[in-house]
């Protein structure tokens, strides 16, 4: 949630109106069958105009202590430019991330990106792999890798800025 709020704040801070409307939304009920994101995709009257969807899943934790910059970067395979954007932004902005790039034909599964992917809406999905505390009481704030959260949030803002200011997304 904090990443989405910071990205919205960054959009406002630019003082520039993007070419496309950007919707910031929070879903509920993912674990109960993607209830929030499914409801949105089934009821939003402009769903056919949605260019892409960004998803964040557990972006603050480390799966392995020796890999603090690790992030899994899923994206719709038909849009290799999504991978290019992240590679270029890491170099251009010195982002401290070591992505595991995972282009995926139709990134579906148990996360909210699936509600969009099944409608052939391109997806970018940040994830840091599971960890032993997933959905457990031991998942405490002090275990968050704040540098990773900040770098993923910056990368995500840049992804969204690219999406919001392009007439078409290159395939």
mmCIF file of C-alpha atoms in Angstrom:
data_model
loop_
_atom_site.group_PDB
_atom_site.id
_atom_site.type_symbol
_atom_site.label_atom_id
_atom_site.label_comp_id
_atom_site.label_asym_id
_atom_site.label_seq_id
_atom_site.Cartn_x
_atom_site.Cartn_y
_atom_site.Cartn_z
ATOM 1 C CA UNK A 1 0.000 0.000 0.000
ATOM 2 C CA UNK A 2 2.792 2.429 0.841
ATOM 3 C CA UNK A 3 4.339 2.018 -2.627
ATOM 4 C CA UNK A 4 1.073 2.906 -4.366
ATOM 5 C CA UNK A 5 0.599 5.971 -2.155
ATOM 6 C CA UNK A 6 4.171 7.137 -2.807
ATOM 7 C CA UNK A 7 3.772 6.667 -6.558
ATOM 8 C CA UNK A 8 0.576 8.744 -6.494
ATOM 9 C CA UNK A 9 2.425 11.388 -4.514
ATOM 10 C CA UNK A 10 5.285 11.360 -7.045
ATOM 11 C CA UNK A 11 2.841 11.856 -9.921
ATOM 12 C CA UNK A 12 1.466 14.929 -8.167
ATOM 13 C CA UNK A 13 4.952 16.206 -7.361
ATOM 14 C CA UNK A 14 5.928 16.291 -11.043
ATOM 15 C CA UNK A 15 3.386 19.035 -11.628
ATOM 16 C CA UNK A 16 2.853 17.556 -15.097
ATOM 17 C CA UNK A 17 -0.422 16.170 -16.360
ATOM 18 C CA UNK A 18 0.276 12.757 -17.929
ATOM 19 C CA UNK A 19 -1.148 11.992 -21.365
ATOM 20 C CA UNK A 20 -3.333 9.196 -19.971
ATOM 21 C CA UNK A 21 -5.434 8.997 -16.847
ATOM 22 C CA UNK A 22 -3.808 6.979 -14.089
ATOM 23 C CA UNK A 23 -6.019 5.127 -11.627
ATOM 24 C CA UNK A 24 -4.648 4.303 -8.192
ATOM 25 C CA UNK A 25 -6.680 1.588 -6.535
ATOM 26 C CA UNK A 26 -6.465 -0.804 -3.626
ATOM 27 C CA UNK A 27 -8.149 -4.184 -3.668
ATOM 28 C CA UNK A 28 -9.395 -6.386 -0.898
ATOM 29 C CA UNK A 29 -10.207 -10.064 -0.846
ATOM 30 C CA UNK A 30 -7.277 -11.361 -2.873
ATOM 31 C CA UNK A 31 -6.958 -14.462 -0.720
ATOM 32 C CA UNK A 32 -10.691 -15.085 -1.029
ATOM 33 C CA UNK A 33 -10.635 -15.284 -4.824
ATOM 34 C CA UNK A 34 -9.404 -11.892 -6.069
ATOM 35 C CA UNK A 35 -12.712 -10.343 -5.022
ATOM 36 C CA UNK A 36 -11.746 -6.668 -5.308
ATOM 37 C CA UNK A 37 -9.798 -6.794 -8.564
ATOM 38 C CA UNK A 38 -12.349 -9.118 -10.195
ATOM 39 C CA UNK A 39 -15.166 -6.793 -9.197
ATOM 40 C CA UNK A 40 -13.304 -3.828 -10.680
ATOM 41 C CA UNK A 41 -12.530 -5.532 -13.987
ATOM 42 C CA UNK A 42 -16.090 -6.814 -14.306
ATOM 43 C CA UNK A 43 -17.743 -3.476 -13.469
ATOM 44 C CA UNK A 44 -15.464 -0.623 -14.514
ATOM 45 C CA UNK A 45 -17.105 0.890 -17.621
ATOM 46 C CA UNK A 46 -13.759 1.926 -19.129
ATOM 47 C CA UNK A 47 -12.020 -1.433 -18.744
ATOM 48 C CA UNK A 48 -11.450 -1.673 -22.501
ATOM 49 C CA UNK A 49 -9.361 1.510 -22.302
ATOM 50 C CA UNK A 50 -7.021 0.267 -19.568
ATOM 51 C CA UNK A 51 -3.535 0.148 -21.109
ATOM 52 C CA UNK A 52 -1.773 -1.823 -18.378
ATOM 53 C CA UNK A 53 -1.848 -2.864 -14.750
ATOM 54 C CA UNK A 54 0.917 -2.787 -12.136
ATOM 55 C CA UNK A 55 0.795 -5.170 -9.201
ATOM 56 C CA UNK A 56 2.852 -5.296 -6.010
ATOM 57 C CA UNK A 57 3.227 -8.414 -3.912
ATOM 58 C CA UNK A 58 5.312 -8.582 -0.749
ATOM 59 C CA UNK A 59 7.837 -6.045 -2.049
ATOM 60 C CA UNK A 60 9.450 -5.356 1.299
ATOM 61 C CA UNK A 61 10.827 -8.694 2.377
ATOM 62 C CA UNK A 62 13.916 -10.668 1.509
ATOM 63 C CA UNK A 63 13.521 -14.311 0.637
ATOM 64 C CA UNK A 64 17.249 -14.849 1.134
ATOM 65 C CA UNK A 65 19.353 -12.690 3.451
ATOM 66 C CA UNK A 66 22.298 -12.803 1.038
ATOM 67 C CA UNK A 67 20.178 -11.333 -1.801
ATOM 68 C CA UNK A 68 18.769 -8.051 -0.414
ATOM 69 C CA UNK A 69 18.371 -6.482 -3.894
ATOM 70 C CA UNK A 70 16.429 -9.454 -5.309
ATOM 71 C CA UNK A 71 13.087 -8.725 -6.938
ATOM 72 C CA UNK A 72 11.038 -10.835 -9.305
ATOM 73 C CA UNK A 73 9.811 -8.788 -12.237
ATOM 74 C CA UNK A 74 6.960 -10.513 -14.006
ATOM 75 C CA UNK A 75 5.598 -8.835 -17.093
ATOM 76 C CA UNK A 76 3.460 -9.719 -20.068
ATOM 77 C CA UNK A 77 5.826 -11.383 -22.515
ATOM 78 C CA UNK A 78 4.250 -9.729 -25.556
ATOM 79 C CA UNK A 79 5.600 -6.395 -24.218
ATOM 80 C CA UNK A 80 9.390 -6.830 -23.942
ATOM 81 C CA UNK A 81 9.679 -3.052 -23.618
ATOM 82 C CA UNK A 82 8.572 -3.510 -19.984
ATOM 83 C CA UNK A 83 11.795 -5.423 -19.323
ATOM 84 C CA UNK A 84 13.814 -2.847 -21.256
ATOM 85 C CA UNK A 85 12.345 -0.021 -19.181
ATOM 86 C CA UNK A 86 13.439 -1.596 -15.903
ATOM 87 C CA UNK A 87 16.928 -2.433 -17.206
ATOM 88 C CA UNK A 88 17.396 1.139 -18.441
ATOM 89 C CA UNK A 89 15.972 2.718 -15.288
ATOM 90 C CA UNK A 90 18.254 0.675 -13.028
ATOM 91 C CA UNK A 91 21.241 2.021 -14.975
ATOM 92 C CA UNK A 92 19.963 5.574 -15.447
ATOM 93 C CA UNK A 93 18.792 6.130 -11.883
ATOM 94 C CA UNK A 94 21.168 3.869 -9.958
ATOM 95 C CA UNK A 95 18.382 1.730 -8.539
ATOM 96 C CA UNK A 96 19.718 -0.910 -6.189
ATOM 97 C CA UNK A 97 17.777 -3.845 -7.628
ATOM 98 C CA UNK A 98 18.802 -7.174 -9.107
ATOM 99 C CA UNK A 99 15.712 -8.339 -10.961
ATOM 100 C CA UNK A 100 14.851 -11.848 -11.926
ATOM 101 C CA UNK A 101 13.100 -11.002 -15.214
ATOM 102 C CA UNK A 102 10.201 -13.346 -15.851
ATOM 103 C CA UNK A 103 8.320 -12.535 -19.043
ATOM 104 C CA UNK A 104 5.113 -14.512 -18.970
ATOM 105 C CA UNK A 105 2.632 -15.086 -21.760
ATOM 106 C CA UNK A 106 -0.391 -14.490 -19.555
ATOM 107 C CA UNK A 107 0.662 -13.734 -15.977
ATOM 108 C CA UNK A 108 -2.221 -15.205 -14.039
ATOM 109 C CA UNK A 109 -2.360 -16.998 -10.721
ATOM 110 C CA UNK A 110 -3.438 -16.097 -7.237
ATOM 111 C CA UNK A 111 -2.512 -12.434 -7.317
ATOM 112 C CA UNK A 112 -4.679 -9.519 -8.441
ATOM 113 C CA UNK A 113 -2.813 -9.148 -11.724
ATOM 114 C CA UNK A 114 -4.710 -12.249 -12.901
ATOM 115 C CA UNK A 115 -7.981 -10.309 -13.077
ATOM 116 C CA UNK A 116 -6.390 -8.044 -15.682
ATOM 117 C CA UNK A 117 -4.263 -10.617 -17.504
ATOM 118 C CA UNK A 118 -7.278 -12.793 -18.342
ATOM 119 C CA UNK A 119 -8.668 -9.747 -20.173
ATOM 120 C CA UNK A 120 -5.384 -9.428 -22.103
ATOM 121 C CA UNK A 121 -4.474 -6.221 -20.288
ATOM 122 C CA UNK A 122 -0.653 -6.077 -20.086
ATOM 123 C CA UNK A 123 0.758 -6.576 -16.605
ATOM 124 C CA UNK A 124 3.855 -5.589 -14.674
ATOM 125 C CA UNK A 125 4.133 -7.420 -11.372
ATOM 126 C CA UNK A 126 6.742 -6.802 -8.684
ATOM 127 C CA UNK A 127 7.274 -9.642 -6.216
ATOM 128 C CA UNK A 128 10.111 -10.620 -3.907
ATOM 129 C CA UNK A 129 9.319 -14.336 -3.588
ATOM 130 C CA UNK A 130 7.783 -16.028 -0.612
ATOM 131 C CA UNK A 131 9.316 -16.051 2.833
ATOM 132 C CA UNK A 132 8.817 -18.241 5.915
ATOM 133 C CA UNK A 133 6.619 -15.621 7.638
ATOM 134 C CA UNK A 134 4.135 -15.304 4.758
ATOM 135 C CA UNK A 135 0.674 -14.856 6.315
ATOM 136 C CA UNK A 136 2.119 -15.701 9.702
ATOM 137 C CA UNK A 137 2.353 -13.718 12.960
ATOM 138 C CA UNK A 138 6.140 -13.538 12.527
ATOM 139 C CA UNK A 139 5.787 -11.174 9.552
ATOM 140 C CA UNK A 140 6.900 -8.117 11.506
ATOM 141 C CA UNK A 141 7.700 -4.569 10.421
ATOM 142 C CA UNK A 142 11.321 -4.841 11.537
ATOM 143 C CA UNK A 143 11.891 -7.523 8.881
ATOM 144 C CA UNK A 144 11.095 -5.129 6.022
ATOM 145 C CA UNK A 145 13.967 -4.172 3.721
ATOM 146 C CA UNK A 146 13.092 -0.484 3.398
ATOM 147 C CA UNK A 147 15.786 0.188 0.783
ATOM 148 C CA UNK A 148 14.212 -2.471 -1.417
ATOM 149 C CA UNK A 149 10.747 -0.958 -0.967
ATOM 150 C CA UNK A 150 12.088 2.472 -1.959
ATOM 151 C CA UNK A 151 13.917 1.171 -5.039
ATOM 152 C CA UNK A 152 10.935 -0.894 -6.218
ATOM 153 C CA UNK A 153 8.674 2.112 -5.671
ATOM 154 C CA UNK A 154 10.975 4.339 -7.740
ATOM 155 C CA UNK A 155 11.140 1.740 -10.521
ATOM 156 C CA UNK A 156 7.360 1.412 -10.451
ATOM 157 C CA UNK A 157 6.856 5.149 -10.711
ATOM 158 C CA UNK A 158 9.092 5.175 -13.776
ATOM 159 C CA UNK A 159 7.119 2.256 -15.292
ATOM 160 C CA UNK A 160 3.863 4.094 -14.698
ATOM 161 C CA UNK A 161 5.227 7.360 -16.042
ATOM 162 C CA UNK A 162 6.276 5.565 -19.228
ATOM 163 C CA UNK A 163 2.844 3.959 -19.535
ATOM 164 C CA UNK A 164 0.977 7.180 -18.832
ATOM 165 C CA UNK A 165 2.857 9.149 -21.474
ATOM 166 C CA UNK A 166 2.839 6.851 -24.478
ATOM 167 C CA UNK A 167 0.178 6.756 -27.139
ATOM 168 C CA UNK A 168 0.835 3.048 -27.662
ATOM 169 C CA UNK A 169 2.928 0.496 -25.832
ATOM 170 C CA UNK A 170 5.542 -1.064 -28.092
ATOM 171 C CA UNK A 171 5.322 -4.810 -28.434
#
